[in-house]
PDB file of C-alpha atoms in Angstrom:
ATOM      1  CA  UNK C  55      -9.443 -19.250  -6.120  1.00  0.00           C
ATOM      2  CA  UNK C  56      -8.255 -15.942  -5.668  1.00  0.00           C
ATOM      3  CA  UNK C  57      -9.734 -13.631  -8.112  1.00  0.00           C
ATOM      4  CA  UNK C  58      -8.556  -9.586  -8.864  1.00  0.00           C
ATOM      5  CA  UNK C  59     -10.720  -7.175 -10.412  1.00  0.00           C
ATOM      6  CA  UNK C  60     -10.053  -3.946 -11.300  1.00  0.00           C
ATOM      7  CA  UNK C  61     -12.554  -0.927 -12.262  1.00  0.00           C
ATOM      8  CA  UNK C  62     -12.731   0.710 -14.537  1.00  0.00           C
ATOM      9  CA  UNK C  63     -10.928  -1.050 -17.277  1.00  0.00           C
ATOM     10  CA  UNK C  64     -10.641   1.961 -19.493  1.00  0.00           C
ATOM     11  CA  UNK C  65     -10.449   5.798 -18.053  1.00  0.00           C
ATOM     12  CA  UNK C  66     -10.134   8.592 -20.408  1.00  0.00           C
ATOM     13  CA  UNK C  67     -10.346  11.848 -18.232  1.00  0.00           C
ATOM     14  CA  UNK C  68      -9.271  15.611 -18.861  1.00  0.00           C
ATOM     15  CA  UNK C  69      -5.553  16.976 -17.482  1.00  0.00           C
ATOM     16  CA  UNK C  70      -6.319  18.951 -14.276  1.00  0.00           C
ATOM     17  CA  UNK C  71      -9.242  16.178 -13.134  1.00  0.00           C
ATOM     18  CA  UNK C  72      -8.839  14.011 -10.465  1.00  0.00           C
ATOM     19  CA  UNK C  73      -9.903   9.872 -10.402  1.00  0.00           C
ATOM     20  CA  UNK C  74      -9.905   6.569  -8.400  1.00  0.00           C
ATOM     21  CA  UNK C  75      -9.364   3.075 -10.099  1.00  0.00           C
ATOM     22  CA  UNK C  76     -10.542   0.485  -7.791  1.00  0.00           C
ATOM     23  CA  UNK C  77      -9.018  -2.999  -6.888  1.00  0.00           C
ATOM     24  CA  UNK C  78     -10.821  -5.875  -5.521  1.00  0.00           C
ATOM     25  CA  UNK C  79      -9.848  -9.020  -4.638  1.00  0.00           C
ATOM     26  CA  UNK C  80     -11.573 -12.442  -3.520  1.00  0.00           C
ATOM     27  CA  UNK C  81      -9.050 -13.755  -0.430  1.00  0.00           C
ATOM     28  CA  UNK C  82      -7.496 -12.199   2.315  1.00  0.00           C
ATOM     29  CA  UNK C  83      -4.262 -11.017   1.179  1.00  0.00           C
ATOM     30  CA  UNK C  84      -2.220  -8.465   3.514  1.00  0.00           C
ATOM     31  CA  UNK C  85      -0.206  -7.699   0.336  1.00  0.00           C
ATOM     32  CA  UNK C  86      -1.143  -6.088  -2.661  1.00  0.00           C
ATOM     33  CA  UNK C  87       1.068  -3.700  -5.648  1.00  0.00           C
ATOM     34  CA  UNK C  88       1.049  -1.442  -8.007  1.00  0.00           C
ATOM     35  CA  UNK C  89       2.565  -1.987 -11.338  1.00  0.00           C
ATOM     36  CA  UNK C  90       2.663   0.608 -14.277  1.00  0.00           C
ATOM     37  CA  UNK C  91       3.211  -0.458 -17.925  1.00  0.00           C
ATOM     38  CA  UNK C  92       4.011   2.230 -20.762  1.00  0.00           C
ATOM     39  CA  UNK C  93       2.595   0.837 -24.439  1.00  0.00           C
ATOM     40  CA  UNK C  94       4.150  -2.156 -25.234  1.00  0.00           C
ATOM     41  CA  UNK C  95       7.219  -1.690 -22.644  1.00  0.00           C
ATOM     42  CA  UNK C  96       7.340  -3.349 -19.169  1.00  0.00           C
ATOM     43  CA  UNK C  97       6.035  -3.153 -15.725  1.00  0.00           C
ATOM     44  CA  UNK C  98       7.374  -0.923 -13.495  1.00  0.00           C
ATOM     45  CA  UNK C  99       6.675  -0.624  -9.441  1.00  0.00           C
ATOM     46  CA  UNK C 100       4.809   1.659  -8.088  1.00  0.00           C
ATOM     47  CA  UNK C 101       3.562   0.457  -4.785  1.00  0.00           C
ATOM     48  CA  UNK C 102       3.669  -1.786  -2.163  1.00  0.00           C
ATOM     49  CA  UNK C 103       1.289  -2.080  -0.008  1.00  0.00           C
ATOM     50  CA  UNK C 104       1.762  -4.503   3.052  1.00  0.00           C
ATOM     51  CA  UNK C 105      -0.840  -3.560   6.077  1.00  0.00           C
ATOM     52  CA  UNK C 106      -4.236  -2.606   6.645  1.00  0.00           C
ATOM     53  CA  UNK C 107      -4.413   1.004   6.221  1.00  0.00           C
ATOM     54  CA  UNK C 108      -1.568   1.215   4.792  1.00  0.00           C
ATOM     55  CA  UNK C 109      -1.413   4.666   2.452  1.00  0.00           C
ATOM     56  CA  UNK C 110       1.393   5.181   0.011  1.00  0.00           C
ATOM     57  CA  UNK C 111       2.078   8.512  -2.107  1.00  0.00           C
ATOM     58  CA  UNK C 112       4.482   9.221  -4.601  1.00  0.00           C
ATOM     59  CA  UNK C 113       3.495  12.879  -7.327  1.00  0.00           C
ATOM     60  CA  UNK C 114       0.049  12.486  -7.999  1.00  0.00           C
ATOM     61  CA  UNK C 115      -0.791   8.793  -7.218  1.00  0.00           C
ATOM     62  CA  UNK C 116      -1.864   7.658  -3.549  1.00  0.00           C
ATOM     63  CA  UNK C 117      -2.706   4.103  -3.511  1.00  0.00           C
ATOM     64  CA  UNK C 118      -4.354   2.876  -0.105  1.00  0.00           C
ATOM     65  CA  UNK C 119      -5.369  -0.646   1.020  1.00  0.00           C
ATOM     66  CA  UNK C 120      -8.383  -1.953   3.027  1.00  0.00           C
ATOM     67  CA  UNK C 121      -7.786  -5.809   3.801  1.00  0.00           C
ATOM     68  CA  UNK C 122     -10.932  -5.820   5.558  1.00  0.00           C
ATOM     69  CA  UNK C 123     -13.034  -4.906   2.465  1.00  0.00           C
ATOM     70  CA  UNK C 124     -10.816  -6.160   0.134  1.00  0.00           C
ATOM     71  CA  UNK C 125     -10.083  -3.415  -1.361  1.00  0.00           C
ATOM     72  CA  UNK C 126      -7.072  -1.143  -2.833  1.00  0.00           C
ATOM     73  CA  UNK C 127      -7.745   2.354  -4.626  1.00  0.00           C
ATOM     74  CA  UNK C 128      -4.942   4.246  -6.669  1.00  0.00           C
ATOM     75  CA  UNK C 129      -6.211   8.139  -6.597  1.00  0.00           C
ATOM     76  CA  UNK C 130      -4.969  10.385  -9.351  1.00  0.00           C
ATOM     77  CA  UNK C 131      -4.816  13.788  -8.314  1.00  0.00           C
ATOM     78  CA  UNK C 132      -4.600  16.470 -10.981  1.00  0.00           C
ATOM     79  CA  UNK C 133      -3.871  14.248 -13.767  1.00  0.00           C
ATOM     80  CA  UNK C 134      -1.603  15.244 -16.324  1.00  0.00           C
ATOM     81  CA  UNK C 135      -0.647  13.630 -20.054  1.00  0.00           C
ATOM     82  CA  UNK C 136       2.677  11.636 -18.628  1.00  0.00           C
ATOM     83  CA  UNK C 137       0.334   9.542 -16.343  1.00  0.00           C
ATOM     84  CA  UNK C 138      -1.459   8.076 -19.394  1.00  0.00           C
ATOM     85  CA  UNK C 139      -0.507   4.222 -19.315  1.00  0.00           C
ATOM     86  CA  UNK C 140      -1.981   0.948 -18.043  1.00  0.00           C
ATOM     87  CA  UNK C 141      -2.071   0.434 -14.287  1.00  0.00           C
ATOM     88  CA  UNK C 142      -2.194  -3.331 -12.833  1.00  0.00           C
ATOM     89  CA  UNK C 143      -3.015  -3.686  -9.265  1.00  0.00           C
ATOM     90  CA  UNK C 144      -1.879  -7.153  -8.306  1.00  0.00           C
ATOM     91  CA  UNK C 145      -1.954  -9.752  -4.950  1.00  0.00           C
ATOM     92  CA  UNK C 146      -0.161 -12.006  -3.028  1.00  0.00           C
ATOM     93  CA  UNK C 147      -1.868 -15.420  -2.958  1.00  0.00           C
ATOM     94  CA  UNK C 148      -0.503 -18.136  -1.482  1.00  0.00           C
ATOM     95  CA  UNK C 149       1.706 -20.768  -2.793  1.00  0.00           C
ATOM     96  CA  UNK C 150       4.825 -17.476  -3.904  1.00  0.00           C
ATOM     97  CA  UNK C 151       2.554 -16.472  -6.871  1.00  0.00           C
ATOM     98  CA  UNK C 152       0.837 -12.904  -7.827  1.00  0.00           C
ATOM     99  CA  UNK C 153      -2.623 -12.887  -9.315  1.00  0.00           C
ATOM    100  CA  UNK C 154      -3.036  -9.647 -11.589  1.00  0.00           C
ATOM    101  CA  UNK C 155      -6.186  -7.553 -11.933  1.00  0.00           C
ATOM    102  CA  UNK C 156      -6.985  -7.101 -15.868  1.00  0.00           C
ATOM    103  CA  UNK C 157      -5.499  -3.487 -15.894  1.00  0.00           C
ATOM    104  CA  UNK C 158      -6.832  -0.297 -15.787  1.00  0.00           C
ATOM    105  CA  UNK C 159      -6.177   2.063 -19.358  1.00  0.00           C
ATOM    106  CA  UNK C 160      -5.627   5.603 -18.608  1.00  0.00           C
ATOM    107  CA  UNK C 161      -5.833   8.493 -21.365  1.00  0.00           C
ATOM    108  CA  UNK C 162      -5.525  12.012 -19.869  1.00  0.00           C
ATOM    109  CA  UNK C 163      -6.091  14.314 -22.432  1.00  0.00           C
ATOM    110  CA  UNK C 164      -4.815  17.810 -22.885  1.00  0.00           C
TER     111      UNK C 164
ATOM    112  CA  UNK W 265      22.821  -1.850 -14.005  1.00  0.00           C
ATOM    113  CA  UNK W 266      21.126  -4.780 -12.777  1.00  0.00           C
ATOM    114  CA  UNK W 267      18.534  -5.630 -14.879  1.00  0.00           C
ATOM    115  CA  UNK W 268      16.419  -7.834 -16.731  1.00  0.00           C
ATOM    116  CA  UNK W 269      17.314  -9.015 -20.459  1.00  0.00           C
ATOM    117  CA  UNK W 270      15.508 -11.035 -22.723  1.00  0.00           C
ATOM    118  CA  UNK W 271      15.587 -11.663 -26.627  1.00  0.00           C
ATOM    119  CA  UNK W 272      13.920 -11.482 -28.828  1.00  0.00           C
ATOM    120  CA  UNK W 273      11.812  -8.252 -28.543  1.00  0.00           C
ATOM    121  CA  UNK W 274      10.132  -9.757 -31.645  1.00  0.00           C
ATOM    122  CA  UNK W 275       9.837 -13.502 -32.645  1.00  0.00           C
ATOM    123  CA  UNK W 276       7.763 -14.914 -35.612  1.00  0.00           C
ATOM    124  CA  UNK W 277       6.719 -18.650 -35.689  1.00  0.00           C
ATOM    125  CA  UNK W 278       5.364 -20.949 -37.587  1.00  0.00           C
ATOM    126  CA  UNK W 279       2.251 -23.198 -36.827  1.00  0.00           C
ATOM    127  CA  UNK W 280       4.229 -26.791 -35.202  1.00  0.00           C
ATOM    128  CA  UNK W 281       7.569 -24.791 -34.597  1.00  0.00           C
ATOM    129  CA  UNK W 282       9.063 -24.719 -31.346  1.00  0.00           C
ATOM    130  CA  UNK W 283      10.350 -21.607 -30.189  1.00  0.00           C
ATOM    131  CA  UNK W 284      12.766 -20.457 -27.155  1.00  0.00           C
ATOM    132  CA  UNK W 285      12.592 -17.155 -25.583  1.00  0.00           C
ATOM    133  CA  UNK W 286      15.705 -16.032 -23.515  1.00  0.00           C
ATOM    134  CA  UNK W 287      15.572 -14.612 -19.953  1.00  0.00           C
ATOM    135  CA  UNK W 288      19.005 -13.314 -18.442  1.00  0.00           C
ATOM    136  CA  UNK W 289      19.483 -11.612 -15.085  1.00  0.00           C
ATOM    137  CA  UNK W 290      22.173 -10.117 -13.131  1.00  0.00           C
ATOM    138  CA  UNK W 291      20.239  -8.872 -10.081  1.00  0.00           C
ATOM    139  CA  UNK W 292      21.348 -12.130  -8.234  1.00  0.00           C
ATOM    140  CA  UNK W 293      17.522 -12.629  -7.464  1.00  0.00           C
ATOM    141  CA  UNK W 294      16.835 -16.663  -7.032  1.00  0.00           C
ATOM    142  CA  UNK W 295      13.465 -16.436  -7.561  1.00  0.00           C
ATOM    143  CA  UNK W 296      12.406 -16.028 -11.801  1.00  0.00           C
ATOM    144  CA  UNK W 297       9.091 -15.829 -13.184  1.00  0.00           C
ATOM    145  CA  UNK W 298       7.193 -16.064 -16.910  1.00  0.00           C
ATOM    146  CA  UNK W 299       4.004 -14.391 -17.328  1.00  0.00           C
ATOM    147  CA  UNK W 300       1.781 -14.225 -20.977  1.00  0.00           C
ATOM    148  CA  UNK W 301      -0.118 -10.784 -21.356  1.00  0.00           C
ATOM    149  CA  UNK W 302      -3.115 -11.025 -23.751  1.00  0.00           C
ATOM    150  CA  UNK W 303      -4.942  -8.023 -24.757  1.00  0.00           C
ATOM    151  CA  UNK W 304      -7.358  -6.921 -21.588  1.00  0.00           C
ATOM    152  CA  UNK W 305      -5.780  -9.598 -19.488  1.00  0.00           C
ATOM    153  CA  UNK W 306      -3.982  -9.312 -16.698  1.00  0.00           C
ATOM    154  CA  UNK W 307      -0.383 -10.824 -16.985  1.00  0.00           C
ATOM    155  CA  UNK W 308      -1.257 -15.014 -16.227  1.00  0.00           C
ATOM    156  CA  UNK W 309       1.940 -17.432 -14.678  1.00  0.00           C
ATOM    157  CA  UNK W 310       2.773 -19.430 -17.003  1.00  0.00           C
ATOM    158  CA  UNK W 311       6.161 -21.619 -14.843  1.00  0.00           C
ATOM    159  CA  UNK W 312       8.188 -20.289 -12.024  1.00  0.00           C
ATOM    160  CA  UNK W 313      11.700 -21.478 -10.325  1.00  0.00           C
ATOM    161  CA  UNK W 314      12.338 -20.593  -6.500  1.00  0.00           C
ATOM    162  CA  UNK W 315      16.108 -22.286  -6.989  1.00  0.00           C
ATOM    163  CA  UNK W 316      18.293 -23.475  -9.673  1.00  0.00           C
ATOM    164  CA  UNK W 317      17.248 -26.766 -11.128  1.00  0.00           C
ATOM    165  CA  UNK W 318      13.653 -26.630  -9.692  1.00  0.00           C
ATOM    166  CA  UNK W 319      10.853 -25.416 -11.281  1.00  0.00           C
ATOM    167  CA  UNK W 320       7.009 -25.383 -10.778  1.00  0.00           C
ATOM    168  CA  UNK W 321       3.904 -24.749 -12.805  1.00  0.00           C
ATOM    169  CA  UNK W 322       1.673 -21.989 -13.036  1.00  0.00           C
ATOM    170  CA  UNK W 323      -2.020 -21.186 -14.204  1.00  0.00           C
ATOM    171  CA  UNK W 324      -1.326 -22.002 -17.512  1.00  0.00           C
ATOM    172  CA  UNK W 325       1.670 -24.420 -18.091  1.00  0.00           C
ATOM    173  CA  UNK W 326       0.647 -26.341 -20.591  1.00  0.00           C
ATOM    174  CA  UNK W 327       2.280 -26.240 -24.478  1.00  0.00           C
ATOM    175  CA  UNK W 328       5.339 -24.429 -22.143  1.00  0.00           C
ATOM    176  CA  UNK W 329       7.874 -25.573 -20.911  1.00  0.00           C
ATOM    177  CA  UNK W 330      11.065 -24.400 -18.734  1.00  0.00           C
ATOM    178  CA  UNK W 331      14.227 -25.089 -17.844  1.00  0.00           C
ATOM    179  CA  UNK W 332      16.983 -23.914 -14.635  1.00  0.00           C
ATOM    180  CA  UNK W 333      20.432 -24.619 -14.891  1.00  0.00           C
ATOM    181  CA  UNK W 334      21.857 -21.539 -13.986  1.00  0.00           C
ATOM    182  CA  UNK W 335      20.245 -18.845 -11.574  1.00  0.00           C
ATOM    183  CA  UNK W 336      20.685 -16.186 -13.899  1.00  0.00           C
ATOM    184  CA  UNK W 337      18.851 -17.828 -16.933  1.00  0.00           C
ATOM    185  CA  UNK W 338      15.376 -19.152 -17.298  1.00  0.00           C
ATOM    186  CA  UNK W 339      14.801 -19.696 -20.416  1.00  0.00           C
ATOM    187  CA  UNK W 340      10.619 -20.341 -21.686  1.00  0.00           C
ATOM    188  CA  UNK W 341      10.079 -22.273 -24.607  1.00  0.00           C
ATOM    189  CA  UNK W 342       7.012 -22.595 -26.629  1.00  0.00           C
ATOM    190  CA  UNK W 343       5.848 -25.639 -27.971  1.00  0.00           C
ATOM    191  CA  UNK W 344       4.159 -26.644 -31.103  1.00  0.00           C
ATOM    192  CA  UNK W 345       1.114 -27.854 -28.152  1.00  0.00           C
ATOM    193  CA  UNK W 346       0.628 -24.671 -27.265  1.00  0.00           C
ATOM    194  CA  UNK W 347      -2.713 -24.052 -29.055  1.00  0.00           C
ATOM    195  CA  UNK W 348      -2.898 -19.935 -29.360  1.00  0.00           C
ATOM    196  CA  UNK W 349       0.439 -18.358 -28.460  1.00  0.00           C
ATOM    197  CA  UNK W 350       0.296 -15.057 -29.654  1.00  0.00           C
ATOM    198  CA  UNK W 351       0.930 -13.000 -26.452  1.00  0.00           C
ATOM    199  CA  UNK W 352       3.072 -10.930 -25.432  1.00  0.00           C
ATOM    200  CA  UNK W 353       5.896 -12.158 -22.616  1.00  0.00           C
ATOM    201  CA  UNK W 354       7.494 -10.815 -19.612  1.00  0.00           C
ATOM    202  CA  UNK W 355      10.016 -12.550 -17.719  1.00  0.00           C
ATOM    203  CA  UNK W 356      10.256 -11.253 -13.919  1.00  0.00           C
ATOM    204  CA  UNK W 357      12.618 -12.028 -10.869  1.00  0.00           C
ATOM    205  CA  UNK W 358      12.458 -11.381  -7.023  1.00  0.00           C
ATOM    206  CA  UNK W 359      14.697 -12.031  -4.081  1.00  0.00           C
ATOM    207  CA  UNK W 360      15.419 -15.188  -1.813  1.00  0.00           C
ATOM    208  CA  UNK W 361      12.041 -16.773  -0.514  1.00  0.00           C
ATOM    209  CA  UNK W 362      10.161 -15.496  -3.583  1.00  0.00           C
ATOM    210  CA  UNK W 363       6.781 -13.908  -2.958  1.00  0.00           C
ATOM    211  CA  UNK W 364       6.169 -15.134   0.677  1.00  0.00           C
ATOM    212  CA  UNK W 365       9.060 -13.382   1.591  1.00  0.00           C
ATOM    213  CA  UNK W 366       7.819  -9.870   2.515  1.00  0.00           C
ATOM    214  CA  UNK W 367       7.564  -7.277  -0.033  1.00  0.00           C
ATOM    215  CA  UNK W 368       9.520  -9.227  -2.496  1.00  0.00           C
ATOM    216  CA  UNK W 369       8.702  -6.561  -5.379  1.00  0.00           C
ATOM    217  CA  UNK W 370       8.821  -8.459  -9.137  1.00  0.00           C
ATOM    218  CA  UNK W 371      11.162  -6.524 -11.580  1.00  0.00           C
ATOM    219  CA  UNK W 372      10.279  -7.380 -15.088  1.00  0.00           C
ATOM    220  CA  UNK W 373      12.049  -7.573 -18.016  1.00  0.00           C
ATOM    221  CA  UNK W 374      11.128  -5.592 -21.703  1.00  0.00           C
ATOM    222  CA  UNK W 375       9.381  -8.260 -22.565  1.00  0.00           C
ATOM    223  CA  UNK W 376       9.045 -10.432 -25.865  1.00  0.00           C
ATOM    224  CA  UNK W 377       5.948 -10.251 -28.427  1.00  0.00           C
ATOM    225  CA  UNK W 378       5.687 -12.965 -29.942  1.00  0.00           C
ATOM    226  CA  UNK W 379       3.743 -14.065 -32.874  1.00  0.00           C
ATOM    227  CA  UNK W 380       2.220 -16.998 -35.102  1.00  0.00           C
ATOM    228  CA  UNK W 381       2.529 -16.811 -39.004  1.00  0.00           C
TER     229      UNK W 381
END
């Protein structure tokens, strides 16, 4: 059974700062994403990630994936107030069917 | 725009009511989706269609059920078996092939909270 985990589950962290929320995942999967979600609103795509090595940037976030370790990070550089949401990294498993990590709460405060 | 649409944002039930939430799409996408979102969960798959008319369970199918008769509605409805449904739901859709597809990204609808009086 194909099991995501993110850490951590809560990050509260000053504007300015930088940070890494980790996503690990129990299967070999060569595809994993990157969903944001705004308080009670929707998901919305960040990344896809599709290879080993594979590095994607887009303002502040770079999300990179390690299939051999099982392992995607999502880096905040310089973290300012409008990144404060939930971030879900989630993975392909077999069978047409995404298995979601629990989410990762972000607060940067001023 | 091409987008996801479902109603209500906000639906109220009663314990041994059955209640139907909409999911409309105009992306042309053949693959649809239902998720549940519980506090400090990750969303869970509750039924998903590949094609009109077919349909196929998820993690947690049961007290739910679904229906396909046109590819741009996939309507979820909760049953009165469904033991703790206070969640929050998002409908999603994706291309042809659904997720084995290539990067088939899910777009999501607003989502519907719904809860139990």
């Amino acid at each position: 059974e194909l099991k995501v985990e993110q850490n951590p589950l809560f990050l509260s962290m000053q504007e300015g700062k930088n940070y890494t929320i980790y996503c690990n995942y129990s299967t070999t999967s060569d595809r994993l994403y990157w969903y944001r979600q705004d308080p009670g609103k929707s998901l919305e795509s960040l990344f896809v990630l599709l290879s080993n090595g594979a590095v994607k940037q887009e303002g502040r976030l770079m999300a990179s994936l390690d299939t051999k370790a099982r392992l995607s990070t999502l880096h905040i550089t310089a973290a300012v107030h409008d990144l404060s949401a939930t971030y879900f990294c989630a993975v392909d498993r077999w069978g047409n069917k995404l298995v979601f990590g629990a989410g990762t709460i972000l607060r940067v405060k001023s | 725009d091409g987008g996801i649409t479902q109603s209500p944002k906000y639906l109220f039930r009663k314990e041994g009511q059955n209640v139907t939430l909409s999911c409309e799409q105009n992306l042309n996408h053949d693959a649809m989706y239902w998720y549940r979102q519980d506090p400090g969960q990750g969303l869970r798959l509750i039924y998903y269609s590949q094609i009109v008319n077919d349909f196929q369970k998820g993690d947690i199918a049961e007290g739910y059920s679904v229906s396909r008769e046109k590819k741009e509605s996939f309507p979820l409805t909760v049953t009165s078996a469904q033991k703790n449904p206070t969640a929050f739901y998002l409908c999603a859709s994706n291309r042809a092939g659904g997720l084995n597809s290539g990067a088939n990204v899910l777009t999501f609808g607003a989502g519907s909270r719904l809860t139990v009086l």
